[in-house]
XYZ file of C-alpha atoms in Angstrom:
513
model
C 85.538 140.886 -1.644
C 87.194 144.189 -3.008
C 84.871 145.709 -6.036
C 87.436 147.984 -7.964
C 84.435 150.405 -8.331
C 81.689 150.992 -5.298
C 79.243 153.363 -3.716
C 79.316 153.711 -0.328
C 75.136 154.828 0.834
C 75.131 155.633 4.823
C 72.343 154.779 6.608
C 70.802 157.435 8.664
C 67.753 155.185 9.294
C 65.193 155.450 6.530
C 62.895 152.627 5.397
C 63.894 152.555 2.337
C 67.721 151.918 2.280
C 68.384 149.081 1.128
C 66.087 150.464 -1.967
C 68.479 152.615 -2.669
C 70.985 149.822 -2.447
C 69.343 147.565 -4.817
C 68.521 150.358 -7.081
C 71.866 151.264 -7.525
C 72.814 147.656 -8.169
C 70.216 147.105 -10.867
C 71.899 149.705 -12.499
C 75.232 147.192 -12.353
C 76.773 149.193 -9.897
C 78.933 147.679 -6.677
C 77.196 149.818 -3.750
C 77.404 148.530 -0.093
C 74.905 150.318 3.379
C 77.042 151.360 6.703
C 76.133 153.644 9.203
C 76.031 156.778 9.590
C 78.789 156.902 11.931
C 80.834 155.192 10.087
C 84.481 156.846 11.123
C 86.197 158.896 8.244
C 88.989 156.823 8.249
C 86.715 153.726 6.959
C 85.018 155.788 4.647
C 88.559 156.956 3.459
C 89.712 153.366 3.080
C 86.248 152.354 1.324
C 87.195 153.847 -2.097
C 84.200 155.103 -2.695
C 83.497 156.628 -6.042
C 80.152 158.261 -4.464
C 78.456 158.667 -1.322
C 74.796 158.217 -0.787
C 73.539 159.596 1.902
C 69.976 158.327 2.909
C 67.299 159.773 4.202
C 65.977 158.731 7.882
C 62.560 159.938 10.560
C 64.993 162.486 12.497
C 65.757 166.201 12.663
C 69.103 167.491 11.287
C 68.449 169.880 15.011
C 67.491 167.710 17.432
C 69.487 166.382 19.943
C 69.699 163.148 19.177
C 69.980 163.486 15.644
C 72.472 161.027 13.527
C 74.988 163.044 12.052
C 78.281 161.645 10.179
C 81.643 163.271 9.725
C 81.661 166.237 8.246
C 84.784 165.008 6.837
C 83.549 163.043 3.695
C 82.598 166.592 2.359
C 85.930 167.364 2.001
C 87.460 163.708 0.439
C 86.704 165.463 -3.098
C 83.959 162.216 -3.653
C 80.894 163.169 -5.183
C 77.891 163.319 -2.452
C 74.300 162.823 -3.432
C 72.284 163.534 0.015
C 68.453 162.300 -0.046
C 65.934 164.073 1.808
C 67.666 163.601 5.665
C 70.623 163.472 3.941
C 70.040 166.763 1.719
C 69.286 168.759 5.379
C 72.421 167.067 6.557
C 74.735 168.653 3.794
C 72.850 172.355 4.528
C 73.201 171.680 7.868
C 76.911 171.108 8.416
C 77.579 173.377 4.805
C 76.455 176.251 6.625
C 72.432 176.146 5.125
C 69.217 176.755 7.336
C 66.462 173.924 7.520
C 63.483 174.546 9.963
C 60.354 172.886 10.703
C 58.381 173.609 7.117
C 55.167 175.473 6.863
C 54.159 172.633 5.504
C 55.058 169.018 6.152
C 54.315 167.207 2.658
C 54.407 163.462 2.050
C 53.510 160.927 -0.743
C 52.657 162.285 -4.527
C 53.974 165.968 -5.641
C 54.881 167.103 -8.853
C 58.659 169.157 -8.950
C 59.479 171.476 -11.969
C 63.755 171.334 -12.630
C 64.497 174.560 -12.875
C 68.579 173.576 -14.399
C 68.548 170.346 -16.662
C 72.237 169.141 -16.812
C 73.854 166.863 -14.241
C 71.547 165.213 -11.989
C 68.978 166.488 -14.081
C 70.343 165.109 -17.768
C 66.727 164.211 -19.612
C 64.643 164.297 -16.599
C 61.552 165.884 -18.220
C 60.543 169.408 -16.176
C 57.924 168.423 -14.336
C 57.514 164.812 -12.915
C 56.304 163.370 -10.153
C 58.011 161.983 -7.279
C 57.570 160.982 -3.117
C 57.640 162.620 -0.482
C 58.061 163.021 3.007
C 59.500 164.904 4.729
C 58.455 167.665 7.868
C 61.446 169.996 7.687
C 62.320 172.273 4.728
C 65.664 174.180 3.473
C 65.278 177.737 4.838
C 68.868 179.355 3.286
C 70.729 177.390 1.070
C 74.621 177.115 2.013
C 77.151 178.723 0.177
C 78.319 177.644 -3.330
C 75.506 176.009 -3.557
C 72.382 176.806 -5.880
C 69.017 175.695 -6.104
C 67.889 173.078 -9.163
C 64.357 171.924 -8.139
C 61.084 173.749 -6.987
C 58.097 172.233 -5.426
C 54.668 174.284 -4.900
C 55.763 173.166 -0.986
C 59.127 173.738 -1.085
C 60.797 176.088 -2.785
C 64.285 174.173 -2.581
C 63.695 171.111 -3.901
C 67.168 170.022 -5.142
C 70.677 171.707 -4.917
C 73.803 171.177 -5.916
C 77.541 172.378 -5.717
C 79.139 171.983 -9.495
C 82.727 172.586 -8.058
C 82.703 169.902 -4.981
C 80.097 167.453 -6.856
C 77.875 167.625 -3.880
C 74.273 167.022 -4.655
C 70.889 167.044 -2.893
C 67.571 166.003 -2.923
C 64.499 166.718 -0.889
C 62.560 163.828 -2.575
C 63.202 159.828 -2.598
C 64.048 158.650 -5.615
C 64.983 155.229 -5.056
C 61.062 154.450 -4.918
C 59.017 153.201 -8.082
C 56.547 156.406 -6.954
C 59.591 158.904 -8.418
C 59.054 158.806 -11.986
C 62.204 159.039 -13.453
C 63.801 158.414 -10.001
C 66.283 155.507 -11.846
C 66.831 157.999 -14.397
C 68.157 160.658 -11.348
C 70.345 158.079 -9.857
C 71.755 156.971 -12.893
C 73.150 160.248 -13.536
C 74.455 160.651 -10.636
C 76.508 157.158 -11.032
C 77.441 157.782 -14.364
C 77.167 161.533 -15.449
C 79.099 162.393 -11.758
C 80.569 159.744 -10.278
C 81.670 158.075 -13.794
C 80.730 154.991 -12.634
C 81.276 151.904 -15.996
C 78.232 149.986 -14.098
C 80.263 146.642 -15.144
C 78.668 144.745 -12.318
C 76.578 142.167 -12.735
C 75.611 138.299 -11.684
C 78.710 136.842 -14.021
C 81.531 139.776 -12.818
C 80.053 138.730 -9.263
C 81.101 134.970 -10.040
C 84.059 135.242 -11.515
C 85.528 137.361 -8.402
C 83.735 135.432 -5.968
C 85.470 131.474 -7.189
C 88.918 133.743 -7.295
C 88.497 134.842 -3.918
C 87.228 131.343 -2.392
C 90.091 129.657 -4.005
C 92.528 132.190 -2.067
C 90.755 131.740 1.590
C 90.427 128.287 1.154
C 93.720 126.751 -0.028
C 93.823 123.374 -0.275
C 91.495 123.294 3.284
C 87.522 121.196 2.772
C 84.449 123.035 2.742
C 81.642 121.904 4.430
C 77.829 122.767 3.266
C 74.982 122.209 4.941
C 72.362 121.721 2.009
C 68.953 122.724 3.036
C 67.136 122.161 -0.215
C 66.590 126.043 -0.355
C 67.837 128.525 -2.867
C 70.222 130.344 -0.999
C 71.899 127.260 -0.239
C 71.707 125.548 -3.401
C 73.304 127.972 -5.110
C 76.414 128.218 -2.417
C 77.313 124.806 -3.491
C 76.881 124.945 -7.121
C 79.233 128.483 -6.479
C 81.853 126.532 -4.020
C 81.828 123.225 -6.038
C 82.806 125.095 -9.643
C 86.009 127.141 -7.244
C 86.895 124.179 -5.110
C 85.361 120.637 -6.908
C 86.459 117.649 -4.669
C 86.738 119.943 -1.849
C 83.583 120.145 -1.228
C 81.308 117.953 1.476
C 77.391 118.902 1.211
C 75.173 117.665 3.894
C 71.839 117.313 3.686
C 70.116 116.690 7.574
C 65.888 115.669 6.642
C 64.538 116.620 9.941
C 61.622 115.563 9.547
C 59.481 118.925 8.843
C 60.253 119.151 5.578
C 57.201 118.842 2.496
C 56.413 115.726 0.739
C 59.331 114.697 -1.211
C 61.703 117.843 -0.816
C 64.745 115.576 0.400
C 64.392 113.125 -2.055
C 64.629 116.368 -4.522
C 67.328 118.048 -2.857
C 69.456 114.711 -3.401
C 68.451 114.022 -6.869
C 68.915 117.506 -8.086
C 72.893 117.294 -6.350
C 73.955 114.168 -6.700
C 72.134 114.001 -10.390
C 72.311 117.081 -12.293
C 75.803 118.772 -10.341
C 77.454 115.606 -9.285
C 78.498 116.322 -6.306
C 79.521 114.259 -3.109
C 76.328 114.773 -0.920
C 75.521 113.160 2.623
C 71.898 112.511 3.256
C 71.280 112.009 6.806
C 67.614 110.987 8.036
C 67.300 112.445 11.805
C 63.606 112.344 11.403
C 63.098 110.270 15.167
C 65.410 111.903 17.080
C 63.954 116.155 16.083
C 60.012 114.372 16.528
C 61.306 113.034 20.251
C 62.775 116.393 21.373
C 59.886 118.493 19.698
C 57.588 116.139 21.532
C 55.314 118.237 23.834
C 56.344 121.888 23.007
C 54.168 124.323 22.388
C 56.308 127.805 22.573
C 57.134 128.708 18.669
C 60.879 130.398 20.057
C 61.244 126.506 21.837
C 60.389 125.228 19.040
C 63.305 127.104 16.767
C 65.556 126.797 19.331
C 65.379 122.962 19.730
C 65.127 122.161 15.787
C 68.267 124.727 16.011
C 70.379 122.922 18.603
C 69.496 119.498 17.040
C 70.878 120.468 13.852
C 74.016 121.578 15.118
C 74.354 118.120 17.058
C 73.266 116.089 14.230
C 75.288 117.840 11.496
C 78.873 118.036 14.216
C 78.669 114.086 14.297
C 78.526 113.694 10.589
C 81.683 116.520 10.122
C 83.867 115.228 12.249
C 83.461 112.132 9.611
C 85.014 114.415 7.303
C 88.616 114.620 7.921
C 90.678 118.240 7.667
C 87.489 120.396 7.649
C 88.014 123.894 8.060
C 85.370 125.982 6.687
C 81.504 125.906 6.947
C 79.795 127.594 4.089
C 76.433 129.421 4.936
C 73.978 130.898 2.371
C 73.744 133.730 4.394
C 72.723 137.376 2.603
C 73.067 140.925 2.815
C 69.578 141.856 4.715
C 70.578 139.195 7.453
C 74.157 141.056 7.857
C 72.243 145.049 7.641
C 69.796 143.240 10.690
C 72.694 142.742 12.538
C 74.499 145.640 11.931
C 72.074 148.605 11.465
C 73.386 151.841 13.190
C 69.211 151.226 15.084
C 71.597 149.372 18.169
C 70.856 146.096 19.054
C 67.252 145.504 17.931
C 64.977 143.269 19.401
C 64.879 139.488 17.937
C 62.020 139.376 16.428
C 62.851 135.722 16.023
C 66.369 133.850 16.342
C 67.942 133.120 13.004
C 68.021 129.810 10.965
C 71.772 130.179 10.209
C 74.175 127.488 11.789
C 74.928 129.990 14.650
C 77.414 128.202 16.902
C 78.976 125.601 15.037
C 81.984 127.356 14.140
C 83.113 128.586 16.984
C 82.933 124.999 18.625
C 84.182 123.110 15.816
C 86.409 125.627 15.391
C 85.621 126.308 11.737
C 86.040 129.242 9.930
C 83.000 130.878 8.021
C 82.747 130.690 3.839
C 79.481 133.016 3.248
C 79.785 133.937 -0.448
C 76.694 135.774 -0.427
C 77.204 138.109 2.656
C 76.902 141.127 -0.539
C 73.706 139.881 -1.976
C 70.239 140.722 -1.964
C 67.786 137.573 -2.561
C 67.015 138.373 -6.297
C 70.154 138.475 -6.477
C 71.634 135.043 -5.153
C 68.438 133.733 -7.773
C 70.384 135.536 -10.677
C 73.763 134.341 -9.830
C 71.728 130.055 -9.588
C 70.764 131.407 -13.272
C 74.054 132.165 -14.128
C 75.662 129.078 -12.511
C 72.888 126.981 -15.014
C 70.543 125.856 -12.485
C 67.018 125.147 -13.112
C 64.358 127.577 -13.470
C 62.151 125.654 -11.301
C 64.846 125.337 -8.365
C 65.425 129.055 -8.630
C 62.054 130.577 -8.667
C 60.887 128.600 -5.388
C 59.541 130.432 -2.611
C 61.439 130.956 0.530
C 61.344 127.769 2.702
C 61.763 128.772 6.989
C 64.835 126.633 8.336
C 62.687 125.354 11.273
C 60.550 123.835 8.332
C 57.292 123.013 8.893
C 57.460 123.227 12.704
C 56.737 126.491 12.368
C 53.687 126.656 9.982
C 52.195 123.964 13.150
C 50.646 126.164 15.666
C 51.278 123.608 18.680
C 52.461 120.953 19.606
C 54.265 118.910 16.694
C 53.265 115.341 15.954
C 53.161 112.910 13.350
C 49.631 112.943 12.842
C 49.305 117.107 12.771
C 52.396 117.179 10.004
C 50.698 115.080 7.799
C 47.846 117.189 7.766
C 49.533 120.755 6.995
C 51.606 118.618 4.371
C 48.958 117.368 2.313
C 46.886 120.703 2.602
C 50.549 122.320 1.615
C 50.494 120.553 -1.104
C 47.419 120.366 -2.364
C 47.989 124.889 -2.567
C 50.896 124.504 -4.380
C 49.850 122.760 -6.671
C 46.619 124.224 -7.481
C 49.174 127.802 -7.353
C 50.994 126.219 -10.345
C 48.264 124.581 -11.931
C 46.564 128.013 -12.230
C 49.948 130.006 -13.257
C 50.025 131.996 -10.105
C 53.330 130.352 -8.314
C 56.020 132.837 -9.461
C 54.017 135.867 -8.617
C 54.033 135.169 -5.386
C 57.112 135.593 -2.549
C 55.995 133.104 -0.641
C 52.746 130.192 -0.194
C 51.941 127.864 2.822
C 49.423 126.125 4.700
C 48.998 126.668 8.583
C 47.750 124.525 10.787
C 45.620 126.361 13.802
C 45.282 125.062 17.304
C 41.549 125.626 16.996
C 38.720 123.333 16.312
C 35.266 124.284 15.183
C 32.398 122.453 14.079
C 31.525 121.510 10.587
C 28.666 118.910 8.994
C 29.986 116.522 6.654
C 27.635 114.278 5.357
C 24.682 113.989 8.229
C 27.109 114.183 10.663
C 28.430 117.460 12.888
C 32.435 117.118 12.860
C 34.187 119.445 15.887
C 37.571 119.558 13.620
C 40.546 121.433 12.332
C 41.207 124.300 11.136
C 44.168 125.707 7.561
C 44.692 128.940 7.469
C 46.155 129.409 4.118
C 49.174 132.232 3.713
C 50.631 133.727 0.279
C 52.061 137.086 0.117
C 53.902 139.096 -2.603
C 56.863 141.036 -1.734
C 60.259 142.039 -3.239
C 63.237 140.821 -0.622
C 60.981 139.517 2.330
C 61.478 142.824 3.912
C 58.189 144.151 3.685
C 54.898 141.749 2.250
C 51.620 142.066 1.428
C 48.668 139.617 1.467
C 48.608 138.223 -2.202
C 45.035 138.933 -4.235
C 44.391 135.274 -5.455
C 41.321 134.414 -7.078
C 38.387 133.819 -5.151
C 37.858 130.767 -7.877
C 40.853 129.486 -6.883
C 40.931 129.103 -3.286
C 37.732 128.204 -3.171
C 38.995 125.082 -5.491
C 42.140 124.331 -2.790
C 40.109 124.868 0.145
C 37.640 122.493 -1.431
C 40.292 120.013 -1.809
C 41.851 120.509 2.230
C 38.284 119.728 3.410
C 37.855 116.473 0.992
C 41.044 115.060 0.549
C 42.770 116.303 3.881
C 41.770 114.025 6.975
C 40.734 116.466 9.870
C 40.135 119.698 8.351
C 36.716 120.608 8.099
C 37.717 124.628 8.140
C 40.075 126.825 5.762
C 40.551 130.217 5.522
C 42.623 132.778 4.224
C 44.865 135.253 6.017
C 44.876 138.815 4.743
C 47.681 140.313 6.919
C 50.431 142.579 5.149
C 54.284 142.875 7.297
C 54.048 144.584 9.145
C 51.951 144.334 11.521
C 52.213 140.879 11.114
C 54.754 138.748 9.903
C 55.160 136.794 6.722
C 55.002 132.682 8.593
C 52.610 132.543 11.699
C 55.391 131.375 14.362
């Protein structure tokens, strides 16, 4: 989809690159992240109103340092280099970078020495977030320093003629007090953006683009019950009406009442045609005896495709398959770090399109999760639905460590339901990114009444996060955890111990499998 006003972010491997994109979009300017070695032809064709060079872990003078095409400085497009990006500007335009006398990590105070353009309305002294081991020792010709810190006499530079700016700190992280103001100055003062990109303009552009791509053909959509596929279905329905066919497959691995809620939301509230397929028996049969998590995912993925394919054949002339793929999934698969290790196989419907000769429609390829939620709100989906925690494609299968049996599913379902019910009751649900119960393959000794028991352990997991890329364990009050633990032990047969997971991501993942 072509947006008339765009910012290009070149990625040099910083852990904060996605954060830059989020900040730019929060200021209502559309942007995309591309790898540092994006060719000058592509940069030119992209038509950016401004280019941001991200930070990165390398040193510009290292043998394998990521270097972008220096031709981008001659395009007449404003450039902002952040951290590594600043050092790249210096080294490519004739300045010099050296191992800093003192490395700077964490908070630092900077003093602004030129308070216009980039630093307009930014206090003279403010806190920023530093993360660098190299410093500028010589500024390239045509540049001047515009800020300094105690440690780095050259903390920001500019060339007003060519509109090239560089900062040694990270304005995109919250610890930089006026970082958003600095980015907003770059976008509006320097690049002359108008900031008219938002959920409403996204919907308008998507509807037009979907209509022109799909024409009169039919589109299949797999409705999982999650936010992404739900919002995608409502958006598609707005664009093409009855050409949309939704299929919901109940794999028997959903939470209590989940499938019924999906059907109700779509048939009742949206009058969207929806086929529901109960494939519980097939999934359970194929998963019998399987313990390895990656194998579970593969079996579930393959079974899903088999069932979906059979259903889809009933829809004559279907040419497209709609998926709720999000931007982080796209970036993860195209990031410059080369083929990164598969942490776990992705749950989107891989393999189907080629097999059935379907073309993909992915309206959210360019959006982050919170942006999809915003689109959902604009499309009128109920808040209770929009605010739902993410739920993995393989469902409860990856929340039962070990073999999946109807009995074990019953235990994890009941425990999960109690946990979520109490979070809602204590008004904690919305402050948490994801919360769930996991059944561990660990029996331990307990006492119930006068008897010794030897039963299962439930682990509770709750995390806070912005986009799921990193996450911290949620600080749920002890008394609430106490109520949940007490209810699970009393109400769920077969559980005599409840533990709370206090690991962050990294090093742990959010899910246990």
